Tab-separated table of C-alpha atoms and ligand atoms in Angstrom:
chain	number	residue	atom	x	y	z
T	183	MET	CA	0.046	-0.290	-0.200
T	184	SER	CA	0.764	3.124	-0.960
T	185	ALA	CA	1.368	6.314	1.930
T	186	ALA	CA	-2.082	7.742	3.006
T	187	ARG	CA	-3.573	10.350	0.616
T	188	MET	CA	-5.168	13.584	1.400
T	189	LEU	CA	-8.035	15.352	-0.998
T	190	THR	CA	-9.260	18.989	-0.583
T	191	GLY	CA	-9.700	21.847	-2.494
T	192	ASP	CA	-12.390	24.715	-3.371
T	193	ARG	CA	-14.812	25.945	-5.953
T	194	PRO	CA	-13.532	27.794	-8.080
T	195	THR	CA	-15.492	31.202	-7.305
T	196	GLY	CA	-13.233	33.993	-6.554
T	197	ARG	CA	-10.466	34.169	-4.460
T	198	LEU	CA	-9.305	32.145	-1.145
T	199	HIS	CA	-9.930	34.198	1.639
T	200	LEU	CA	-9.413	34.403	5.956
T	201	GLY	CA	-12.496	31.661	6.441
T	202	HIS	CA	-10.690	29.420	3.730
T	203	TYR	CA	-7.447	29.650	6.074
T	204	VAL	CA	-8.648	29.093	9.147
T	205	GLY	CA	-11.025	25.921	7.967
T	206	SER	CA	-9.039	24.280	5.671
T	207	ILE	CA	-5.703	25.882	4.393
T	208	ALA	CA	-3.781	25.921	7.531
T	209	ASN	CA	-4.303	21.999	7.621
T	210	ARG	CA	-3.341	21.615	4.637
T	211	VAL	CA	-0.330	23.557	4.696
T	212	ARG	CA	0.708	21.606	7.646
T	213	LEU	CA	-0.523	18.128	5.883
T	214	HIS	CA	0.946	18.022	2.976
T	215	GLN	CA	4.333	17.227	4.162
T	216	ARG	CA	3.143	14.560	5.400
T	217	TYR	CA	0.435	13.021	2.811
T	218	GLU	CA	0.641	12.519	-0.853
T	219	SER	CA	-1.814	15.439	-1.463
T	220	PHE	CA	-4.514	15.979	-4.446
T	221	PHE	CA	-5.901	19.770	-4.526
T	222	ILE	CA	-9.450	19.692	-6.061
T	223	ILE	CA	-10.534	22.768	-8.318
T	224	ALA	CA	-14.255	21.890	-7.931
T	225	ASP	CA	-16.157	23.253	-10.596
T	226	LEU	CA	-18.948	20.817	-11.016
T	227	HIS	CA	-19.568	21.882	-7.294
T	228	MET	CA	-19.570	25.547	-8.204
T	229	LEU	CA	-22.492	24.272	-11.305
T	230	THR	CA	-25.026	23.452	-8.315
T	231	THR	CA	-25.418	27.109	-7.591
T	232	ARG	CA	-23.527	29.522	-10.348
T	233	ASN	CA	-24.299	27.687	-13.891
T	234	THR	CA	-24.633	30.482	-16.351
T	235	ARG	CA	-22.233	30.631	-19.219
T	236	GLU	CA	-20.906	33.879	-17.330
T	237	ASP	CA	-19.998	31.884	-14.069
T	238	ILE	CA	-17.945	29.222	-16.172
T	239	SER	CA	-16.201	31.344	-18.361
T	240	ARG	CA	-14.616	33.069	-15.250
T	241	VAL	CA	-13.630	29.249	-14.228
T	242	ALA	CA	-10.161	29.223	-15.650
T	243	GLY	CA	-9.039	32.555	-14.205
T	244	ASN	CA	-10.283	31.375	-10.966
T	245	ALA	CA	-8.925	28.500	-10.748
T	246	ARG	CA	-5.559	29.805	-11.664
T	247	GLU	CA	-6.025	32.524	-8.703
T	248	MET	CA	-7.095	29.861	-6.180
T	249	VAL	CA	-3.859	27.764	-6.970
T	250	LEU	CA	-1.915	30.846	-6.385
T	251	ASP	CA	-3.904	31.420	-3.276
T	252	ILE	CA	-2.698	28.184	-2.116
T	253	LEU	CA	0.943	28.238	-3.084
T	254	ALA	CA	1.269	31.229	-1.266
T	255	ALA	CA	-0.083	29.716	1.971
T	256	GLY	CA	2.585	27.435	1.694
T	257	VAL	CA	2.086	24.360	-0.262
T	258	GLU	CA	4.739	23.860	-2.060
T	259	PRO	CA	4.193	22.962	-5.936
T	260	ASP	CA	6.071	19.754	-5.896
T	261	ARG	CA	4.342	18.258	-3.357
T	262	ALA	CA	1.036	18.430	-4.270
T	263	THR	CA	-1.599	17.652	-7.545
T	264	PHE	CA	-4.017	20.302	-8.640
T	265	TYR	CA	-6.865	18.739	-10.833
T	266	LEU	CA	-9.704	20.498	-12.624
T	267	GLN	CA	-12.679	18.203	-11.434
T	268	SER	CA	-14.652	18.946	-14.820
T	269	ALA	CA	-11.694	17.587	-16.745
T	270	VAL	CA	-12.019	14.183	-15.385
T	271	PRO	CA	-15.770	12.812	-16.246
T	272	GLU	CA	-15.388	9.471	-14.864
T	273	VAL	CA	-15.726	11.402	-11.623
T	274	GLY	CA	-19.302	11.525	-12.803
T	275	ASP	CA	-19.997	7.765	-13.350
T	276	LEU	CA	-18.945	7.415	-9.991
T	277	ASN	CA	-21.228	10.032	-8.902
T	278	THR	CA	-24.265	7.942	-10.688
T	279	LEU	CA	-22.870	5.067	-8.974
T	280	PHE	CA	-23.187	6.249	-5.333
T	281	GLN	CA	-26.129	7.843	-5.484
T	282	ASN	CA	-27.880	4.787	-5.270
T	283	LEU	CA	-25.885	4.612	-1.399
T	284	VAL	CA	-28.105	7.384	0.161
T	285	THR	CA	-31.021	8.418	0.325
T	286	VAL	CA	-33.018	11.598	0.109
T	287	PRO	CA	-33.778	12.548	3.377
T	288	ARG	CA	-30.490	11.629	4.217
T	289	LEU	CA	-29.139	14.514	2.186
T	290	GLU	CA	-31.849	17.107	3.542
T	291	ARG	CA	-30.539	16.717	6.418
T	292	VAL	CA	-26.883	18.624	5.679
T	293	PRO	CA	-27.264	21.905	7.050
T	294	SER	CA	-24.959	23.396	4.144
T	295	LEU	CA	-27.356	22.832	1.273
T	296	LYS	CA	-30.236	24.876	2.686
T	297	GLU	CA	-27.787	27.582	3.433
T	298	MET	CA	-26.349	27.672	-0.085
T	299	ALA	CA	-29.718	27.649	-1.615
T	300	ARG	CA	-30.755	30.227	0.186
T	301	ASP	CA	-27.555	32.601	-0.548
T	302	ALA	CA	-27.906	31.311	-4.302
T	303	GLY	CA	-31.201	33.060	-4.238
T	304	LYS	CA	-32.858	29.508	-5.171
T	305	GLU	CA	-36.604	29.248	-3.648
T	306	GLU	CA	-36.423	25.200	-4.374
T	307	MET	CA	-33.198	22.959	-4.149
T	308	PRO	CA	-31.862	22.189	-7.053
T	309	TYR	CA	-31.529	18.270	-7.675
T	310	GLY	CA	-27.622	18.759	-8.402
T	311	LEU	CA	-27.144	20.899	-5.043
T	312	LEU	CA	-29.344	17.981	-2.743
T	313	GLY	CA	-26.368	15.812	-4.718
T	314	TYR	CA	-23.729	17.734	-3.889
T	315	PRO	CA	-22.250	15.606	-0.572
T	316	VAL	CA	-22.697	12.584	-3.118
T	317	LEU	CA	-20.348	14.243	-5.293
T	318	GLN	CA	-17.793	15.247	-2.998
T	319	ALA	CA	-17.846	11.216	-2.316
T	320	ALA	CA	-16.933	10.642	-5.828
T	321	ASP	CA	-13.768	13.273	-5.462
T	322	ILE	CA	-12.692	11.858	-2.265
T	323	LEU	CA	-12.996	8.584	-2.818
T	324	CYS	CA	-12.332	8.319	-6.351
T	325	VAL	CA	-8.440	9.331	-5.362
T	326	ARG	CA	-8.818	6.669	-2.297
T	327	ALA	CA	-8.584	9.373	-0.220
T	328	GLY	CA	-7.567	8.654	4.044
T	329	VAL	CA	-7.789	12.056	5.146
T	330	VAL	CA	-9.804	15.796	4.764
T	331	PRO	CA	-9.342	18.414	6.154
T	332	VAL	CA	-12.658	20.097	6.920
T	333	GLY	CA	-14.522	22.767	8.636
T	334	ARG	CA	-17.477	23.554	9.813
T	335	ASP	CA	-19.343	23.308	6.552
T	336	ASN	CA	-17.700	20.431	4.702
T	337	ALA	CA	-17.565	17.726	7.916
T	338	PRO	CA	-21.046	17.252	7.015
T	339	HIS	CA	-20.760	16.659	3.327
T	340	VAL	CA	-17.335	14.211	4.547
T	341	GLU	CA	-19.534	11.997	6.989
T	342	VAL	CA	-21.789	11.573	3.712
T	343	THR	CA	-18.489	9.953	2.015
T	344	ARG	CA	-17.731	8.009	4.993
T	345	GLU	CA	-21.282	6.609	4.775
T	346	VAL	CA	-21.219	6.084	1.418
T	347	ALA	CA	-17.577	4.022	1.772
T	348	ARG	CA	-19.081	1.966	4.681
T	349	ARG	CA	-21.948	1.229	2.453
T	350	PHE	CA	-20.456	0.601	-0.819
T	351	ASN	CA	-17.915	-1.624	1.152
T	352	HIS	CA	-20.870	-3.631	2.769
T	353	LEU	CA	-22.589	-4.183	-0.459
T	354	TYR	CA	-19.675	-5.131	-2.686
T	355	GLY	CA	-16.535	-5.887	-0.415
T	356	GLU	CA	-13.997	-3.843	1.242
T	357	VAL	CA	-12.447	-1.606	-1.556
T	358	LEU	CA	-12.826	2.076	-0.282
T	359	PRO	CA	-11.501	3.468	2.356
T	360	VAL	CA	-13.187	5.156	5.208
T	361	PRO	CA	-11.577	8.715	5.316
T	362	GLU	CA	-10.961	10.509	8.602
T	363	MET	CA	-11.862	14.289	8.836
T	364	ILE	CA	-8.820	16.555	10.283
T	365	HIS	CA	-11.072	19.035	11.658
T	366	ALA	CA	-10.123	22.757	12.027
T	367	GLU	CA	-8.802	24.641	15.216
T	368	THR	CA	-11.358	27.421	14.284
T	369	PRO	CA	-14.170	25.387	12.365
T	370	VAL	CA	-15.716	28.622	11.349
T	371	LEU	CA	-14.561	32.503	11.133
T	372	VAL	CA	-17.186	35.657	11.586
T	373	GLY	CA	-17.608	37.418	8.754
T	374	THR	CA	-16.081	41.660	8.910
T	375	ASP	CA	-19.745	42.794	9.325
T	376	GLY	CA	-20.229	40.482	12.416
T	377	ARG	CA	-22.678	37.728	10.158
T	378	ALA	CA	-22.096	34.183	11.424
T	379	LYS	CA	-19.580	33.340	8.191
T	380	MET	CA	-17.030	35.195	6.367
T	381	SER	CA	-18.164	34.662	2.790
T	382	LYS	CA	-17.244	35.976	-0.471
T	383	SER	CA	-20.565	35.798	-1.529
T	384	LEU	CA	-21.674	37.966	1.247
T	385	GLY	CA	-19.212	40.472	0.892
T	386	ASN	CA	-17.771	40.244	4.490
T	387	ALA	CA	-14.253	38.598	3.622
T	388	ILE	CA	-10.605	39.657	4.156
T	389	ALA	CA	-8.921	37.959	0.917
T	390	LEU	CA	-5.434	36.347	1.164
T	391	SER	CA	-4.318	38.393	-1.486
T	392	ASP	CA	-5.926	41.750	-0.250
T	393	GLU	CA	-3.516	44.708	-0.312
T	394	PRO	CA	-2.221	45.962	2.717
T	395	ALA	CA	-4.681	49.221	2.203
T	396	VAL	CA	-7.511	47.090	1.404
T	397	VAL	CA	-7.187	45.000	4.672
T	398	ARG	CA	-7.241	48.271	6.811
T	399	ARG	CA	-10.143	49.721	4.958
T	400	LYS	CA	-12.284	46.356	5.848
T	401	VAL	CA	-10.545	46.050	9.116
T	402	LEU	CA	-11.428	49.756	10.244
T	403	GLY	CA	-14.775	49.469	8.547
T	404	MET	CA	-15.578	46.463	10.409
T	405	TYR	CA	-18.846	45.667	12.987
T	406	THR	CA	-17.920	45.571	16.674
T	407	ASP	CA	-19.716	46.288	20.073
T	408	PRO	CA	-22.721	48.485	18.702
T	409	LYS	CA	-23.431	49.612	21.922
T	410	ARG	CA	-20.283	51.420	22.717
T	411	VAL	CA	-20.431	55.192	20.763
T	412	ARG	CA	-17.938	56.467	22.924
T	413	ALA	CA	-14.106	55.292	23.430
T	414	ASP	CA	-15.049	55.784	27.830
T	415	VAL	CA	-18.188	53.299	27.310
T	416	PRO	CA	-17.121	49.466	28.726
T	417	GLY	CA	-17.401	47.303	25.730
T	418	THR	CA	-18.107	43.562	25.302
T	419	VAL	CA	-15.511	41.385	24.102
T	420	GLU	CA	-17.099	38.288	23.721
T	421	GLY	CA	-18.876	37.821	20.228
T	422	ASN	CA	-16.763	41.014	18.964
T	423	PRO	CA	-15.201	39.984	15.168
T	424	VAL	CA	-12.720	42.357	16.116
T	425	PHE	CA	-11.110	40.607	18.872
T	426	ALA	CA	-12.500	37.166	17.374
T	427	TYR	CA	-9.707	38.018	14.842
T	428	HIS	CA	-7.231	39.336	17.199
T	429	ASP	CA	-7.345	35.716	19.013
T	430	VAL	CA	-7.123	33.664	15.727
T	431	PHE	CA	-4.311	35.990	14.046
T	432	ASN	CA	-2.350	38.272	16.659
T	433	PRO	CA	0.484	36.230	17.785
T	434	ASP	CA	0.961	38.821	20.580
T	435	ARG	CA	-0.990	37.349	23.504
T	436	ALA	CA	0.119	40.035	25.706
T	437	GLU	CA	-0.928	42.796	23.296
T	438	VAL	CA	-4.373	40.830	23.005
T	439	ASP	CA	-5.019	40.546	26.733
T	440	GLU	CA	-4.207	44.024	27.383
T	441	LEU	CA	-6.612	45.311	24.711
T	442	LYS	CA	-9.379	43.270	25.963
T	443	GLU	CA	-8.745	44.249	29.435
T	444	ARG	CA	-8.845	47.808	28.152
T	445	TYR	CA	-11.542	47.415	25.977
T	446	ARG	CA	-13.574	46.136	28.874
T	447	ALA	CA	-12.702	48.949	31.294
T	448	GLY	CA	-13.798	51.713	28.400
T	449	ARG	CA	-10.041	52.502	28.356
T	450	VAL	CA	-9.297	51.860	24.515
T	451	GLY	CA	-10.655	53.331	21.674
T	452	ASP	CA	-12.389	51.003	18.657
T	453	VAL	CA	-10.154	52.325	15.950
T	454	GLU	CA	-6.719	51.754	18.184
T	455	VAL	CA	-8.220	48.118	18.756
T	456	LYS	CA	-8.468	48.040	14.558
T	457	GLU	CA	-5.317	49.340	13.885
T	458	ARG	CA	-3.359	47.069	15.691
T	459	LEU	CA	-5.358	44.358	14.471
T	460	THR	CA	-4.535	45.688	10.679
T	461	VAL	CA	-0.847	45.520	12.182
T	462	ALA	CA	-1.076	42.027	12.800
T	463	LEU	CA	-3.217	40.617	9.555
T	464	ASN	CA	-1.240	42.535	7.417
T	465	ARG	CA	2.147	40.891	9.160
T	466	PHE	CA	0.340	37.313	8.945
T	467	LEU	CA	-0.001	37.907	5.047
T	468	ASP	CA	3.240	39.547	4.093
T	469	PRO	CA	5.231	36.222	4.102
T	470	MET	CA	2.013	34.938	1.547
T	471	ARG	CA	2.174	38.227	-0.266
T	472	GLU	CA	5.557	37.819	-1.487
T	473	ARG	CA	5.234	33.724	-1.960
T	474	ARG	CA	2.325	34.886	-4.698
T	475	ALA	CA	3.997	37.127	-5.947
T	476	ARG	CA	7.173	34.739	-6.562
T	477	PHE	CA	5.249	31.890	-8.455
T	478	ALA	CA	2.902	34.253	-10.283
T	479	ALA	CA	6.225	35.644	-11.894
T	480	GLU	CA	6.805	31.834	-13.023
T	481	ARG	CA	5.137	32.027	-16.382
T	482	GLY	CA	2.894	28.865	-17.346
T	483	LEU	CA	3.731	27.807	-13.908
T	484	VAL	CA	0.071	27.333	-12.593
T	485	ASP	CA	-1.280	26.300	-15.668
T	486	GLN	CA	0.770	23.253	-16.161
T	487	LEU	CA	0.235	22.218	-12.648
T	488	ILE	CA	-2.971	22.020	-12.888
T	489	ALA	CA	-3.242	20.482	-17.038
T	490	ASP	CA	0.011	17.539	-15.650
T	491	GLY	CA	-1.965	17.428	-12.405
T	492	THR	CA	-5.462	16.729	-14.235
T	493	GLU	CA	-4.100	14.059	-16.333
T	494	ARG	CA	-2.500	12.268	-13.551
T	495	THR	CA	-5.923	12.206	-11.681
T	496	ARG	CA	-7.470	10.942	-14.441
T	497	GLN	CA	-5.064	7.890	-14.401
T	498	GLU	CA	-5.739	7.474	-11.183
T	499	VAL	CA	-9.514	7.972	-11.265
T	500	ARG	CA	-9.418	5.247	-13.710
T	501	GLN	CA	-8.180	2.692	-12.130
T	502	THR	CA	-10.342	3.195	-8.826
T	503	LEU	CA	-13.458	3.299	-11.363
T	504	ALA	CA	-12.116	0.222	-12.994
T	505	GLU	CA	-12.008	-1.663	-9.558
T	506	VAL	CA	-15.592	-0.388	-8.530
T	507	ARG	CA	-17.215	-1.667	-11.455
T	508	ARG	CA	-15.908	-4.880	-11.135
T	509	ALA	CA	-16.628	-5.208	-7.253
T	510	MET	CA	-19.989	-4.248	-7.777
T	511	GLY	CA	-20.096	-6.945	-11.084
T	512	LEU	CA	-20.922	-4.298	-13.329
T	513	THR	CA	-17.588	-5.334	-15.476
T	514	ALA	CA	-18.764	-9.030	-15.639
T	515	ALA	CA	-22.308	-8.314	-16.980
T	516	TYR	CA	-21.302	-6.874	-19.739
T	517	GLN	CA	-18.390	-9.126	-20.234
T	518	GLN	CA	-20.974	-11.888	-20.399
T	519	ILE	CA	-23.218	-9.630	-22.903
T	520	ARG	CA	-20.080	-9.484	-25.251
T	521	ARG	CA	-18.944	-13.127	-24.805
T	522	ARG	CA	-22.492	-14.349	-25.966
T	523	ALA	CA	-22.935	-11.772	-28.842
T	524	GLU	CA	-19.273	-12.989	-30.068
T	525	ARG	CA	-20.186	-16.664	-29.676
T	526	SER	CA	-23.542	-16.273	-31.212
T	527	ARG	CA	-21.883	-14.311	-34.134
T	528	ARG	CA	-19.309	-16.957	-34.206
T	529	LYS	CA	-22.330	-19.655	-34.936
T	530	ALA	CA	-23.750	-17.718	-37.266
T	531	ASP	CA	-20.632	-17.602	-39.707
T	532	ALA	CA	-20.013	-21.168	-39.373
T	533	PRO	CA	-21.638	-22.411	-42.618
T	534	ALA	CA	-21.517	-26.283	-40.766
T	535	THR	CA	-24.005	-24.930	-38.604
T	536	VAL	CA	-25.946	-22.739	-40.302
T	537	GLY	CA	-29.875	-23.957	-40.737
T	538	THR	CA	-29.314	-26.408	-37.661
T	539	GLY	CA	-31.292	-25.935	-34.534
T	540	GLY	CA	-33.486	-23.593	-35.512
T	541	ALA	CA	-37.300	-23.897	-35.105
E	235	LIG	N1	-16.850	21.669	-1.076
E	235	LIG	C1	-16.148	21.764	-0.802
E	235	LIG	C2	-16.154	23.800	-1.142
E	235	LIG	O1	-16.458	23.957	-0.006
E	235	LIG	C3	-15.194	21.787	-2.451
E	235	LIG	C4	-14.978	20.730	-2.685
E	235	LIG	C5	-15.437	19.194	-3.455
E	235	LIG	C6	-14.141	19.752	-1.851
E	235	LIG	N2	-15.119	18.250	-3.718
E	235	LIG	C7	-13.919	18.055	-2.534
E	235	LIG	C8	-13.537	19.608	-0.546
E	235	LIG	C9	-13.265	17.077	-1.519
E	235	LIG	C10	-12.447	18.772	-0.261
E	235	LIG	C11	-12.857	17.354	-0.806
E	235	LIG	O2	-15.904	24.128	-1.796
């Protein structure tokens, strides 16, 4: 057996942000040193909520930016296989087979799907969106990934993957690994507007590739304790997004503790707390900006990575699909038909037997 594999990835809808970082990318950077790593550019998943020609016309460009974001975060290009999901059509075959291993009520209980439908302005649940976790199971199992880093939203999807794998193995024999989830230290990051989740479509995100001045503008505009009309009014730290970010991104614990104390006592203005957060965030993002610029300057690097990775992944998926079809007995079914067809053709061609045995 080869070493365990990791699969992770994102839909190519735009640049990655701090929420992606804490939910999954931090773990990807750590784990890609240990596992053979696949990074999916999940454009088929994107289609479950965005499928206009215009959305699709942006896939190639967004894929490039996304891969740059991941490399900028610290994933080494020669330790990672990046691939475009829609260019591996065999994953759709696997999806079709897996659709019979999970029920509609089970999928209706996956919380993120209703949220995604709502955020996309859908009144009714699209069939493809309901099947989102099944397609994700096909992604994960088609490369036989043993680990998947997850934030809050993807954990229930990978739970479905685990059920699909177990169900498959129960029905057809031990073929598929049941992947482990690697949970994030911070499973979900609040948005700059104080809403529960940072999300590009909600317009409350700080991108990993934002310029220092943009980070500052976004931080100064952040939602804080609304009761605090003046700096001498005691403020609330708990649930305050500015402090939530300090907790995650400011490594100077002493500074954060001191700011919290002064905030609670009404002895520091919001602007100072935000200016210090700006400094901390830009310090956190600076090395990423540097790496991003370096990788972006290497002409053709990202496109070559994706093209080579897609070919490589396709080979893997073909093997898995062949094994899955064999285990299920589908290969044998067609073999039987072909053998019979062949036999009957041979009989028809043999002159000695012509006309014998007929009715
Ligand atoms: N669901 C992931 C997202 O939130 C994208 C994705 C698709 C994925 N297939 C995957 C993540 C397989 C990990 C493993 O955008």
